[in-house]
Tab-separated table of C-alpha atoms in Angstrom:
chain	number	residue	atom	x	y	z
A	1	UNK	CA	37.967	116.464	86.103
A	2	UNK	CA	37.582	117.220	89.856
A	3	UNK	CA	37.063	114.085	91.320
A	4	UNK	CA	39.980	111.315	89.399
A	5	UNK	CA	39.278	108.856	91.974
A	6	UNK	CA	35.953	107.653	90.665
A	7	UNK	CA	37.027	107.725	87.152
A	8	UNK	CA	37.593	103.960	86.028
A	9	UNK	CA	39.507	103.118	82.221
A	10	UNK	CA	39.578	100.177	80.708
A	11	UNK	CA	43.043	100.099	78.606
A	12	UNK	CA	43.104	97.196	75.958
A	13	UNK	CA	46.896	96.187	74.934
A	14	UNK	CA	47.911	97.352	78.474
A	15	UNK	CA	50.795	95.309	78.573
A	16	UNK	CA	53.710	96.642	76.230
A	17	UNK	CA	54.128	100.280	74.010
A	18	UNK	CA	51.339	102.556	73.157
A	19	UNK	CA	48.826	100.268	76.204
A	20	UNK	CA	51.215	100.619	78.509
A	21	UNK	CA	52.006	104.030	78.246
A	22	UNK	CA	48.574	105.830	78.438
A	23	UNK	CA	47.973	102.838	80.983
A	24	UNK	CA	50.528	104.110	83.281
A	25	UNK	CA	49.674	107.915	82.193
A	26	UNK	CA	46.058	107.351	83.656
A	27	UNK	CA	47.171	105.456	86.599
A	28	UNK	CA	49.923	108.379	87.918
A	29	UNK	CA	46.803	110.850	87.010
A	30	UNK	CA	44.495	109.030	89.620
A	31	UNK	CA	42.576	107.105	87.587
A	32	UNK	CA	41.824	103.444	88.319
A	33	UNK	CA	42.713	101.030	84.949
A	34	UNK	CA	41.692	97.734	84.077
A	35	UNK	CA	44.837	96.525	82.444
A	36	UNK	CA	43.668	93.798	79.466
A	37	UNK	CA	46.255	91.987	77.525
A	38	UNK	CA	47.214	88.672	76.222
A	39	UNK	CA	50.451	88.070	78.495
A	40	UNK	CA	49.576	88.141	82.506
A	41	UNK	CA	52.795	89.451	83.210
A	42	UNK	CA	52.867	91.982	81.132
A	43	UNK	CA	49.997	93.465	82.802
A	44	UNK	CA	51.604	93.289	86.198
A	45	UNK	CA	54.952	94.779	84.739
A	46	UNK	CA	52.871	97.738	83.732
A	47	UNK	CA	50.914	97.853	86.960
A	48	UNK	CA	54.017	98.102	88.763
A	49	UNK	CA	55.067	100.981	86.956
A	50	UNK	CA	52.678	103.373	88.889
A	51	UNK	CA	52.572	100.495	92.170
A	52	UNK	CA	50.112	103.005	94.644
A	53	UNK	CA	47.252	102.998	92.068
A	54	UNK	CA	43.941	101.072	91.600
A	55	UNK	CA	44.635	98.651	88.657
A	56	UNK	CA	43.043	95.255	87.544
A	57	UNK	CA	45.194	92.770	85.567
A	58	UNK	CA	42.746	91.079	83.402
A	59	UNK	CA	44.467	88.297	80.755
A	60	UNK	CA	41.897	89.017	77.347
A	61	UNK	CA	42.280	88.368	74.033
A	62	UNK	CA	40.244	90.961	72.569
A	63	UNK	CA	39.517	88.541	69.656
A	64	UNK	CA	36.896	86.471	72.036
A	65	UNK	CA	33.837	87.493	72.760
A	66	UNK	CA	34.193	85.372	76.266
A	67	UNK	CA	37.132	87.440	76.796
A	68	UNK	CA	35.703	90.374	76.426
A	69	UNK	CA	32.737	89.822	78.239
A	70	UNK	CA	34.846	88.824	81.145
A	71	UNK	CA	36.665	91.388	80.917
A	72	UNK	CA	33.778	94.164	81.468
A	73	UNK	CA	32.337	91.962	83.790
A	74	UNK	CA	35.630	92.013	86.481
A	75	UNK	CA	35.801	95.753	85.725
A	76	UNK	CA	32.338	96.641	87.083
A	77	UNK	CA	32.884	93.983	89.874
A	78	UNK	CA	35.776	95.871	90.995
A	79	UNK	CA	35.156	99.658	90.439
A	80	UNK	CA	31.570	99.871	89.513
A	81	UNK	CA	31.284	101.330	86.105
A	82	UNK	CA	33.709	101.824	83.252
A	83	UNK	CA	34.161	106.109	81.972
A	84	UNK	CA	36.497	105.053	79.576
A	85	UNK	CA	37.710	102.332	77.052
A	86	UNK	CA	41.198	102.980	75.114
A	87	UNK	CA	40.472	100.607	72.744
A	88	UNK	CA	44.373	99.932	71.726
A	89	UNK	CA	44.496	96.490	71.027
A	90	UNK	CA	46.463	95.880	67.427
A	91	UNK	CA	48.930	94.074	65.296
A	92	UNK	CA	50.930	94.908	62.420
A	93	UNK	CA	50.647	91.309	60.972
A	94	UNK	CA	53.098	89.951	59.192
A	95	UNK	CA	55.800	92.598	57.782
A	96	UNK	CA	57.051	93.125	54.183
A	97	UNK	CA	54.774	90.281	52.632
A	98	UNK	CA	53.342	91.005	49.192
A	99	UNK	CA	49.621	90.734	48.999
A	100	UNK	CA	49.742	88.034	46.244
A	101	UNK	CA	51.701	86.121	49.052
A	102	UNK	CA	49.409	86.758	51.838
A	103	UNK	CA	47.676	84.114	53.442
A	104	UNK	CA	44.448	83.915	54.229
A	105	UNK	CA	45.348	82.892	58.700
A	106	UNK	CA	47.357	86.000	58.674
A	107	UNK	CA	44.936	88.415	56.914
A	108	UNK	CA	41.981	86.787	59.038
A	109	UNK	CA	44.325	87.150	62.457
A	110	UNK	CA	45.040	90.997	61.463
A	111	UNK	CA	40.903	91.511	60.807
A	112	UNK	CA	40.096	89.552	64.429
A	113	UNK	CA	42.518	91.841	66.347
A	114	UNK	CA	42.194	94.895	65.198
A	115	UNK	CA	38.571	95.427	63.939
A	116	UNK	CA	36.450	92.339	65.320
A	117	UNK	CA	38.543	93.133	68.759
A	118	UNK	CA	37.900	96.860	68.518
A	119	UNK	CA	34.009	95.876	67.759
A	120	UNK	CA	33.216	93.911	70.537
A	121	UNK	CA	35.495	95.712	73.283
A	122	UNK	CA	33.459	99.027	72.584
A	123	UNK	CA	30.023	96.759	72.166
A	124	UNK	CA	30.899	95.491	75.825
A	125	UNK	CA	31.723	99.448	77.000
A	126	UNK	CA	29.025	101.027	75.170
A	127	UNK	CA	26.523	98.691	77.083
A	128	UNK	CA	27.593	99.029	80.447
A	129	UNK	CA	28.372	103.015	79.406
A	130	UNK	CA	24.411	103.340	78.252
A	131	UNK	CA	23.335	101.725	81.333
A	132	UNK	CA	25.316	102.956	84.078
A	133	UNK	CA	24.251	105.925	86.418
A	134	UNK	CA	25.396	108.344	86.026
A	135	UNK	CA	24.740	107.049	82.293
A	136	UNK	CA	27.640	107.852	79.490
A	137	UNK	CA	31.510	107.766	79.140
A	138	UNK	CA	34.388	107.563	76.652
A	139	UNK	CA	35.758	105.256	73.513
A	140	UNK	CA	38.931	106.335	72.494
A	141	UNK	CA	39.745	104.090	69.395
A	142	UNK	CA	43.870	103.781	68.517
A	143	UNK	CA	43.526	104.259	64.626
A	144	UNK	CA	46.654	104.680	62.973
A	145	UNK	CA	48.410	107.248	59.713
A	146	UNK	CA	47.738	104.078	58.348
A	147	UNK	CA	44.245	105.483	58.456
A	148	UNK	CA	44.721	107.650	56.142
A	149	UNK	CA	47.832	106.779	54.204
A	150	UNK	CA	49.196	103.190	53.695
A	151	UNK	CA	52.811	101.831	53.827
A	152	UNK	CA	53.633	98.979	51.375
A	153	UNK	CA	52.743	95.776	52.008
A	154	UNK	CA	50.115	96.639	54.852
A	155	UNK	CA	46.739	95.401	52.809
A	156	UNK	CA	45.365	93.667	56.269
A	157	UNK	CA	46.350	96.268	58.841
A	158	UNK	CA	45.642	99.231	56.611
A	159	UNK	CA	41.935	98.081	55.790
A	160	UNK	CA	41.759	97.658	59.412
A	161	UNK	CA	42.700	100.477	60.349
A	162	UNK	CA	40.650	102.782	57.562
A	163	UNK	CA	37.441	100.785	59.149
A	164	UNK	CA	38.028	101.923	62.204
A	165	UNK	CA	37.617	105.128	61.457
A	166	UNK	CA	34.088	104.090	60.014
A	167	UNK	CA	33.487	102.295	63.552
A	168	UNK	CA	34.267	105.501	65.279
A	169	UNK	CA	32.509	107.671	62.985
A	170	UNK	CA	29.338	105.193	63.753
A	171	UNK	CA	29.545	105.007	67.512
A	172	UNK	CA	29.998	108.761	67.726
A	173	UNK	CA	26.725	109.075	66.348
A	174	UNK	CA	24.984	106.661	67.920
A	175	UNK	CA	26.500	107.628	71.273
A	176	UNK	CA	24.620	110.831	71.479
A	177	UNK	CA	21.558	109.973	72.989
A	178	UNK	CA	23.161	108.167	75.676
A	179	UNK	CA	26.504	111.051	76.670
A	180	UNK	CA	28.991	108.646	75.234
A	181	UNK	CA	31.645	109.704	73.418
A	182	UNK	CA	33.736	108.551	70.771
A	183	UNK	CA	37.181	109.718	68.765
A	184	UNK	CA	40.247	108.569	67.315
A	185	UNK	CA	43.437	108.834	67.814
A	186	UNK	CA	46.380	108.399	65.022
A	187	UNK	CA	49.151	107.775	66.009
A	188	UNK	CA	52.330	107.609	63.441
A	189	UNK	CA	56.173	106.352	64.647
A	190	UNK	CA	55.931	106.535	68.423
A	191	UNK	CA	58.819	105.085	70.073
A	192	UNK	CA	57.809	101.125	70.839
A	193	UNK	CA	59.033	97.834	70.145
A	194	UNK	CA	56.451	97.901	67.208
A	195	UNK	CA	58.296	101.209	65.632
A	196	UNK	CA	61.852	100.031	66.477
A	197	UNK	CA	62.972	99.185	62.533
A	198	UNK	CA	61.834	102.732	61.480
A	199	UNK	CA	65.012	103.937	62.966
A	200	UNK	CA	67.462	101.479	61.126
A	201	UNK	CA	65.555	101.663	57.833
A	202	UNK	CA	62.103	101.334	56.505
A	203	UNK	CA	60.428	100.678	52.981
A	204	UNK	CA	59.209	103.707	51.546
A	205	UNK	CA	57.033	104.266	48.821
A	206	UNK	CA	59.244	105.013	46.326
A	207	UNK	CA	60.857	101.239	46.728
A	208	UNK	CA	63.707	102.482	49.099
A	209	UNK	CA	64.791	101.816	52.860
A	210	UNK	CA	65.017	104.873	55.025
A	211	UNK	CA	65.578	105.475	58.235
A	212	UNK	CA	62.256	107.393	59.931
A	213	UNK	CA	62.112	109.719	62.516
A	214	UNK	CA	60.207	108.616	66.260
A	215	UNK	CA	58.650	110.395	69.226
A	216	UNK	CA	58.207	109.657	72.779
A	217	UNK	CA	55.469	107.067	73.356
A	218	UNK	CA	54.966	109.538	76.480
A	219	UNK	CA	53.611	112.301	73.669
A	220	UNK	CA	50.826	110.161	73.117
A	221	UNK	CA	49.721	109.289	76.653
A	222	UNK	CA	49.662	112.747	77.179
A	223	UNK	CA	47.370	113.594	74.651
A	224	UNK	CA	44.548	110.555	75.271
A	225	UNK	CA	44.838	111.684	78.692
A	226	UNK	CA	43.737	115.150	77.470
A	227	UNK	CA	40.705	113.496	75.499
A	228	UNK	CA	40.186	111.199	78.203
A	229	UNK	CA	39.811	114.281	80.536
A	230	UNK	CA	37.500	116.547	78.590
A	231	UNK	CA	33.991	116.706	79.988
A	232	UNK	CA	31.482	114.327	77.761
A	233	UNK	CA	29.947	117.920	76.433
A	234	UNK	CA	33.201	117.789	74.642
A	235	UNK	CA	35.200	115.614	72.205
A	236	UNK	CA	37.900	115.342	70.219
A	237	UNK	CA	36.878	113.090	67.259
A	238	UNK	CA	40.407	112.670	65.424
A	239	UNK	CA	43.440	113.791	66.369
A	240	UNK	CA	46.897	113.062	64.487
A	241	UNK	CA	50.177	112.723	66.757
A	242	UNK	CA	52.977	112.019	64.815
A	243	UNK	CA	56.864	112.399	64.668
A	244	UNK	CA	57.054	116.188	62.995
A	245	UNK	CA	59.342	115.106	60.522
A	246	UNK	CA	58.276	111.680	59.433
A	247	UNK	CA	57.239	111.003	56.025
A	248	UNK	CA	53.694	111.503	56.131
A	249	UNK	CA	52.877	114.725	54.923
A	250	UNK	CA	53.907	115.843	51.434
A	251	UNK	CA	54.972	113.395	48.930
A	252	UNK	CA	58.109	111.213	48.955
């Protein structure tokens, strides 16, 4: 990329873990990031992590199609155009609770964030993308192993996640005409408040607690800053970073 300057992001979930690291990653790189997230000070706690860059605090819940909308709408205002949405945005939902016992508010609240949230944040990009000039930019959806693989009890977050893959799949192609690009990124035990019980013990498979393995969260910024980065003649559509050693691959 030879001019960073003029590139403008639009990181969803800016304000804590897997957000606020690529958030920060973009913003030391010279990029200028609109910083969306539920918690207003959380968004200025990660802006003043990199304190001489262009960033935008916006408070969104990516559940509201208001939101959302206002969110786009302060980015342009403020930089012009948007060349790339991390669309990071999630929840876990509630942990360790059987799908028999599963209500229907915490299933629906999993579903809003993660899939209706991912929806309309790359609805809102892909719209401004198509009809900015120069026309086109980047989606960068935050998938998850769970994308592939499921953990136990993880019905909401797990369907989530597997239909985000189909959203991806389905923007990528209907990106074409218009240079925007679209992949995935899957991401398995970085090192976040979300991860922190995989290093005490977490339930495997097989019915038993284990400790799990974690990377740096800084592994990951790195590498959506690499997809980020690639001209829009190129794209990575899925890419797997994971702790080497975690229990992903294989059986047991």
């Amino acid at each position: 990329m030879t001019d960073r300057q003029s590139k403008i992001a639009v990181v969803t979930g800016a304000g804590s873990g897997i957000g606020r690291a690529v958030a920060v990653e973009l913003l030391r790189a010279g990029w200028s990031v609109a910083l969306a997230g539920r918690r207003p000070e959380t968004l200025e706690e990660t802006a003043a992590l990199a304190p001489e860059a262009a960033s935008l605090a916006v408070r969104t819940d990516v559940a509201r199609p208001d939101d959302v909308a206002a969110l786009f709408a302060a980015t342009v205002e403020r930089f012009g155009r948007v060349d790339l949405l991390f669309n990071n945005a999630g929840t876990f939902g509630p942990g360790g609770v059987p799908v028999e016992d599963l209500s229907y508010e915490a299933w629906r609240h999993v579903v809003d964030t993660n899939l209706n949230g991912a929806f309309l944040c790359a609805q809102a990009a892909y719209r401004q993308m198509k009809g900015q000039d120069p026309q086109g930019g980047r989606i960068i959806n935050n998938g998850s192993i769970s994308a592939h693989t499921p953990r136990p009890h993880s019905a909401p977050y797990t369907a989530t996640k597997h239909a985000l893959t189909g959203l991806t799949k389905a923007l990528s192609l209907d990106g074409r005409p218009y240079r925007i690009a679209v992949g995935q990124i899957d991401i398995g035990n970085a090192a976040t408040d979300m991860t922190a019980r995989m290093e005490s013990g977490a339930l495997q498979a097989n019915g038993e607690v284990a400790p799990e393995p974690v990377m740096d969260v800084a592994d990951v910024a790195r590498t959506v800053r690499h997809m980020a980065e690639l001209p829009l003649e190129a794209n990575v559509q899925f890419a797997t970073v994971l702790a080497t050693t975690m229990p992903y691959v294989g059986r047991g």
